[in-house]
Short mmCIF file of C-alpha atoms in Angstrom, two decimals:
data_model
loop_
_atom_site.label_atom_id
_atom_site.label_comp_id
_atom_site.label_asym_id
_atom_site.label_seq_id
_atom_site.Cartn_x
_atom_site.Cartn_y
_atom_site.Cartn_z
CA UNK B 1316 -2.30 82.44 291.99
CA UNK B 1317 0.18 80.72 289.81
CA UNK B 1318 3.37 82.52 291.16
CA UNK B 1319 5.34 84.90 289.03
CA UNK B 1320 6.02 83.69 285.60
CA UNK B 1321 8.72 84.73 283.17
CA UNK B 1322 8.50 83.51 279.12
CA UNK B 1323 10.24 82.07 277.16
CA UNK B 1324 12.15 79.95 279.55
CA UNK B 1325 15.16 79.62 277.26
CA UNK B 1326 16.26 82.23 274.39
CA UNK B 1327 19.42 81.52 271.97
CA UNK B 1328 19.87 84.47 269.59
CA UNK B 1329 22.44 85.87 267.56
CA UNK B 1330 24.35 88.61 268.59
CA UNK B 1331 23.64 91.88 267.01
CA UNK B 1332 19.79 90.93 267.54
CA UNK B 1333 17.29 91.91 269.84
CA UNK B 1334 15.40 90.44 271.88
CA UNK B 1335 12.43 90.72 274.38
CA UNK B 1336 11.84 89.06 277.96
CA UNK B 1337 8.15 89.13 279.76
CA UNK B 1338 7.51 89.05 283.45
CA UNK B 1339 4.09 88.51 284.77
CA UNK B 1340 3.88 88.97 288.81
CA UNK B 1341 2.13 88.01 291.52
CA UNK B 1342 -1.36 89.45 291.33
CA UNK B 1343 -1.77 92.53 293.07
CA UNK B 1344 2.00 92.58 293.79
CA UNK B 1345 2.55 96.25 293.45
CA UNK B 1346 6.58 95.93 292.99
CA UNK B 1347 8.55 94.13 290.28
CA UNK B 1348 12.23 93.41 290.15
CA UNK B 1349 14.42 92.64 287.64
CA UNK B 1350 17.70 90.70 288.54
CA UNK B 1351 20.82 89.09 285.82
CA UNK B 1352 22.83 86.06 287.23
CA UNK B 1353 26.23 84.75 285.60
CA UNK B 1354 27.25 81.51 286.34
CA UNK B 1355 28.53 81.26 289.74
CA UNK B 1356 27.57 84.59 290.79
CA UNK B 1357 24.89 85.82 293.13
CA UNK B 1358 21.65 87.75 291.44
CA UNK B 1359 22.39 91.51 290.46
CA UNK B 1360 19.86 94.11 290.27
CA UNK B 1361 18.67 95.51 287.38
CA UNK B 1362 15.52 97.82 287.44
CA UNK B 1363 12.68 98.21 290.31
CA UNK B 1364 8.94 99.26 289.76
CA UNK B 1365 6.22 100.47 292.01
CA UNK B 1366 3.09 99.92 290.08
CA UNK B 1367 3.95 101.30 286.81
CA UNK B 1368 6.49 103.67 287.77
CA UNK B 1369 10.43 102.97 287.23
CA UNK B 1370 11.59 104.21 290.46
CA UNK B 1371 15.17 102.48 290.24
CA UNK B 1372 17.37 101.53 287.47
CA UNK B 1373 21.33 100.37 287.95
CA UNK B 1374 24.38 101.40 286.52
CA UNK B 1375 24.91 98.01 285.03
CA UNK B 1376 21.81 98.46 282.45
CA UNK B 1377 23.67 100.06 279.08
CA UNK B 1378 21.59 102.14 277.17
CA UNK B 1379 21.04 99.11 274.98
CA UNK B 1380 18.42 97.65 277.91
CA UNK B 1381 15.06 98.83 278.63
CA UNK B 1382 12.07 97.97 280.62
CA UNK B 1383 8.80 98.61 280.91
CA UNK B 1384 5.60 97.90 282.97
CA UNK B 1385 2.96 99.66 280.62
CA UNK B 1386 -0.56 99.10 283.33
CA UNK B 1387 1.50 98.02 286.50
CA UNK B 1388 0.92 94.36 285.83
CA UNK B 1389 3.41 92.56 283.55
CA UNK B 1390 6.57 93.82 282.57
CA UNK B 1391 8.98 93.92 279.97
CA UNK B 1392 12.59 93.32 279.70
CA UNK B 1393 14.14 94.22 275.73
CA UNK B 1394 18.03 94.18 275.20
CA UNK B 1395 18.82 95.23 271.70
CA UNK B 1396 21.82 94.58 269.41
CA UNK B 1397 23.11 91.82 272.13
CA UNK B 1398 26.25 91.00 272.85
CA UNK B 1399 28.31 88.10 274.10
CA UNK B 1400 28.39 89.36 277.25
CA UNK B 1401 24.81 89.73 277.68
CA UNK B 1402 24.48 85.82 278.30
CA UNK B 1403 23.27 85.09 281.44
CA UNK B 1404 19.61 84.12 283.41
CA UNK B 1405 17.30 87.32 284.02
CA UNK B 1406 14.98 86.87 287.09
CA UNK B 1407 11.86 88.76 287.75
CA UNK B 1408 10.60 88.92 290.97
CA UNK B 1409 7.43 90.80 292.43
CA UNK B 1410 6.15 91.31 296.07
CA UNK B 1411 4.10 93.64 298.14
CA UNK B 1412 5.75 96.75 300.17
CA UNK B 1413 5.96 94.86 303.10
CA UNK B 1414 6.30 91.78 302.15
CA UNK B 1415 8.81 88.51 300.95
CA UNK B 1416 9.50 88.85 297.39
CA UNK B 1417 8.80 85.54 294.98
CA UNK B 1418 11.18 84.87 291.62
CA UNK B 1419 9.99 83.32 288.27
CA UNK B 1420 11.78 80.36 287.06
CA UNK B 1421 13.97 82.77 284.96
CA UNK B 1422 14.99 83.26 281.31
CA UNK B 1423 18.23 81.97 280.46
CA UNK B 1424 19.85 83.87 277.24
CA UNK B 1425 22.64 82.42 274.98
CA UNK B 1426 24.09 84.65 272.85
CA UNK B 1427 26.02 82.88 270.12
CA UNK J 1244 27.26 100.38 298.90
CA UNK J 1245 25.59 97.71 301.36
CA UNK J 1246 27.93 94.87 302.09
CA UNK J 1247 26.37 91.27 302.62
CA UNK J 1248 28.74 88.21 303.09
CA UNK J 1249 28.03 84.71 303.57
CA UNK J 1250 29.90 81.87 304.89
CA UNK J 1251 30.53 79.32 304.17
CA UNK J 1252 31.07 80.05 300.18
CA UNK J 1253 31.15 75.41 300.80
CA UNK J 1254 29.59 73.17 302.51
CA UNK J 1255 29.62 69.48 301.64
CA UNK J 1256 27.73 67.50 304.42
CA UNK J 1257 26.66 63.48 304.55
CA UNK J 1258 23.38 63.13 304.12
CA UNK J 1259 21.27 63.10 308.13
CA UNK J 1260 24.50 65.98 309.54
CA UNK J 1261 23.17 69.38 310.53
CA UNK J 1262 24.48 72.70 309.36
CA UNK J 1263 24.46 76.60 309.94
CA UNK J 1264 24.59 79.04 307.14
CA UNK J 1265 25.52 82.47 307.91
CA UNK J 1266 24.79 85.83 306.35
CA UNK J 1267 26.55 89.31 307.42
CA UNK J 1268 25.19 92.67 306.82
CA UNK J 1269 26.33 96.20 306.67
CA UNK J 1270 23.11 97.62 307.24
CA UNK J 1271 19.81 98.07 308.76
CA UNK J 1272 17.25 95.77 307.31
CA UNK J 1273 13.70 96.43 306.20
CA UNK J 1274 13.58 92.84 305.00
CA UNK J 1275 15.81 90.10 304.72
CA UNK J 1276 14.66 86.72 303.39
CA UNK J 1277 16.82 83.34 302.82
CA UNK J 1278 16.41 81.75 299.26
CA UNK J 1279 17.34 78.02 297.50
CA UNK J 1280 18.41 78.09 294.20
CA UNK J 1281 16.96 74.53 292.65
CA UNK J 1282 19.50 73.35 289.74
CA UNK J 1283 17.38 74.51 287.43
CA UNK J 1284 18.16 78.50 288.52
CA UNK J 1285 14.92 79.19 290.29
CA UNK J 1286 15.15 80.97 293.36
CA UNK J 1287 12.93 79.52 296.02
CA UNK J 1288 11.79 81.52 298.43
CA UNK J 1289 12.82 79.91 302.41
CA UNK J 1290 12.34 82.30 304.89
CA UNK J 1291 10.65 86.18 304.87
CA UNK J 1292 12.71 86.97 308.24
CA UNK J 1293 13.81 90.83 309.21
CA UNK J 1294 13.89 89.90 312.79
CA UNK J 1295 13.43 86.65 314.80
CA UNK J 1296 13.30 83.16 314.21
CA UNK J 1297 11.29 81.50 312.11
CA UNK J 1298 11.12 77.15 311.94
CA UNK J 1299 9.78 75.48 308.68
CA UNK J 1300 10.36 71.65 308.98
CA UNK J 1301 13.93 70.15 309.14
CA UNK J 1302 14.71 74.51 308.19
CA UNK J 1303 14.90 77.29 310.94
CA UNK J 1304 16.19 80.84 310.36
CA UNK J 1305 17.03 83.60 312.57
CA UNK J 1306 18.16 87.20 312.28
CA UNK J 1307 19.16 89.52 314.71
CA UNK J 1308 18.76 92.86 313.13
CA UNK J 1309 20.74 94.84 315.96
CA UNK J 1310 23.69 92.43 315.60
CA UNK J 1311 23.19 92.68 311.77
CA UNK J 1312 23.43 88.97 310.86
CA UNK J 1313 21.24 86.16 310.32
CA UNK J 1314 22.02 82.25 310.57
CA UNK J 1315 19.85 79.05 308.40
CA UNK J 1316 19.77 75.81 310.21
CA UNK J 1317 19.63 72.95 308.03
CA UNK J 1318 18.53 69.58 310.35
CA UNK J 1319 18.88 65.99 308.90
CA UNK J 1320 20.25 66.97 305.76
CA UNK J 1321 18.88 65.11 302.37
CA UNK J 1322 20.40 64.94 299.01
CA UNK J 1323 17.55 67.72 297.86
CA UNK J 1324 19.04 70.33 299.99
CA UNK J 1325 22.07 70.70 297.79
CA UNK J 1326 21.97 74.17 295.82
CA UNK J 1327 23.26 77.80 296.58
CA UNK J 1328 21.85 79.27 299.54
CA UNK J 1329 21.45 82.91 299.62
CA UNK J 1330 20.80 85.31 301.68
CA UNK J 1331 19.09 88.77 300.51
CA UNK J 1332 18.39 92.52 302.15
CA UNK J 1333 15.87 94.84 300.64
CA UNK J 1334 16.41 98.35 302.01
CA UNK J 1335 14.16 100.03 299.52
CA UNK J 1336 14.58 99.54 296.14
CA UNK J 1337 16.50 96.51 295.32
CA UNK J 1338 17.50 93.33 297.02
CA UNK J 1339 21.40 92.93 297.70
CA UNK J 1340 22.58 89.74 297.77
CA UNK J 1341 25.38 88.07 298.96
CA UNK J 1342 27.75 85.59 297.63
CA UNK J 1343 25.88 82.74 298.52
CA UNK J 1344 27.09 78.82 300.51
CA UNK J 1345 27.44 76.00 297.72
CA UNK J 1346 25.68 73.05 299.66
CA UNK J 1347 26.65 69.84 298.58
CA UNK J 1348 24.50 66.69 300.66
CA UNK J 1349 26.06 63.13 299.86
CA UNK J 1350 24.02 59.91 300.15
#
């Protein structure tokens, strides 16, 4: 068990482009978060599975966001035609129901 | 919405001085775990702690879910412990997290 890993570490793209973030948890970790931090600002929520299921989503994520967790194992974060404002790290964090939850080393995205 | 608030949003300590990191809450807590984020922005997981008190090391943590709060000791201080400390609830769905205490340790 490697912890929960998140690729590509780094991603500068151009705005107007799309691009695509993967999250692979904690084996056997049934529940996967998705989190956006701005510089000096505490982690907020994004999305929440259970297994494959979507079961939360916030207000913050535009239409222009999407995620998915096709087999309840990895999971996918896509933001398309980005914008400035879209810079910032993405976390993905998995844990059982009951217990701690464990982050990946994040993806930081520059939009330029 | 569920409130959490930390203090202090500072801390700048000499290396060896002890410290206590506090996190409010507005609600009941299913789970409430302390985190360190490294420079690098990785989130390290502390302390899994919805009730109690829990020691790891020169780190101790305890919440007191009726009181709704939850304090970090930090012993003996090094350099390594500087980062943002935060504190996080999960009451179902999502973590909410506060604000987080900028530690700064000087040699």
């Amino acid at each position: 068990d490697t912890g929960v890993s998140q690729n590509p570490r780094h991603k500068i793209t151009k705005r107007g482009q799309n691009v695509t973030f993967r999250c692979d948890p904690i084996s056997e970790h049934n529940r996967l978060y998705w989190y956006r931090q701005t510089l000096g600002q505490g982690p907020e929520f994004l999305t929440y599975f259970q297994n494959e299921a979507q079961l939360e989503k916030s207000r913050l994520l535009s239409d222009r966001f999407s995620a998915e967790r096709p087999k309840g194992s990895f999971s996918t974060l896509e933001i398309q035609r980005t914008e400035q404002g879209d810079s910032a790290m993405y976390l993905c964090a998995s844990s059982h129901p009951t217990g701690a939850a464990f982050f990946g080393q994040g993806t930081r995205l520059t939009v330029v | 919405g569920i409130q959490v608030e930390q203090s202090p949003p500072d801390l700048i300590l000499q290396e060896g001085a002890n410290s206590t990191l506090r996190c409010n809450f507005s609600d009941s807590v299913n789970n409430l775990q302390w985190f360190h984020q490294n420079p690098w922005g990785q989130l390290i997981n502390l302390f899994y702690i919805p009730s109690g008190t829990k020691q790891n090391g020169r780190l101790s943590a305890t919440t007191v879910a009726t009181e709704r709060y939850s304090l970090l000791y930090i012993s003996s201080s090094q350099t390594t412990d500087s980062g943002v400390y935060f504190c996080a609830l999960n009451t179902g769905n999502q973590f909410y997290f506060g604000t987080g205490t900028s530690l700064t340790v000087i040699p």
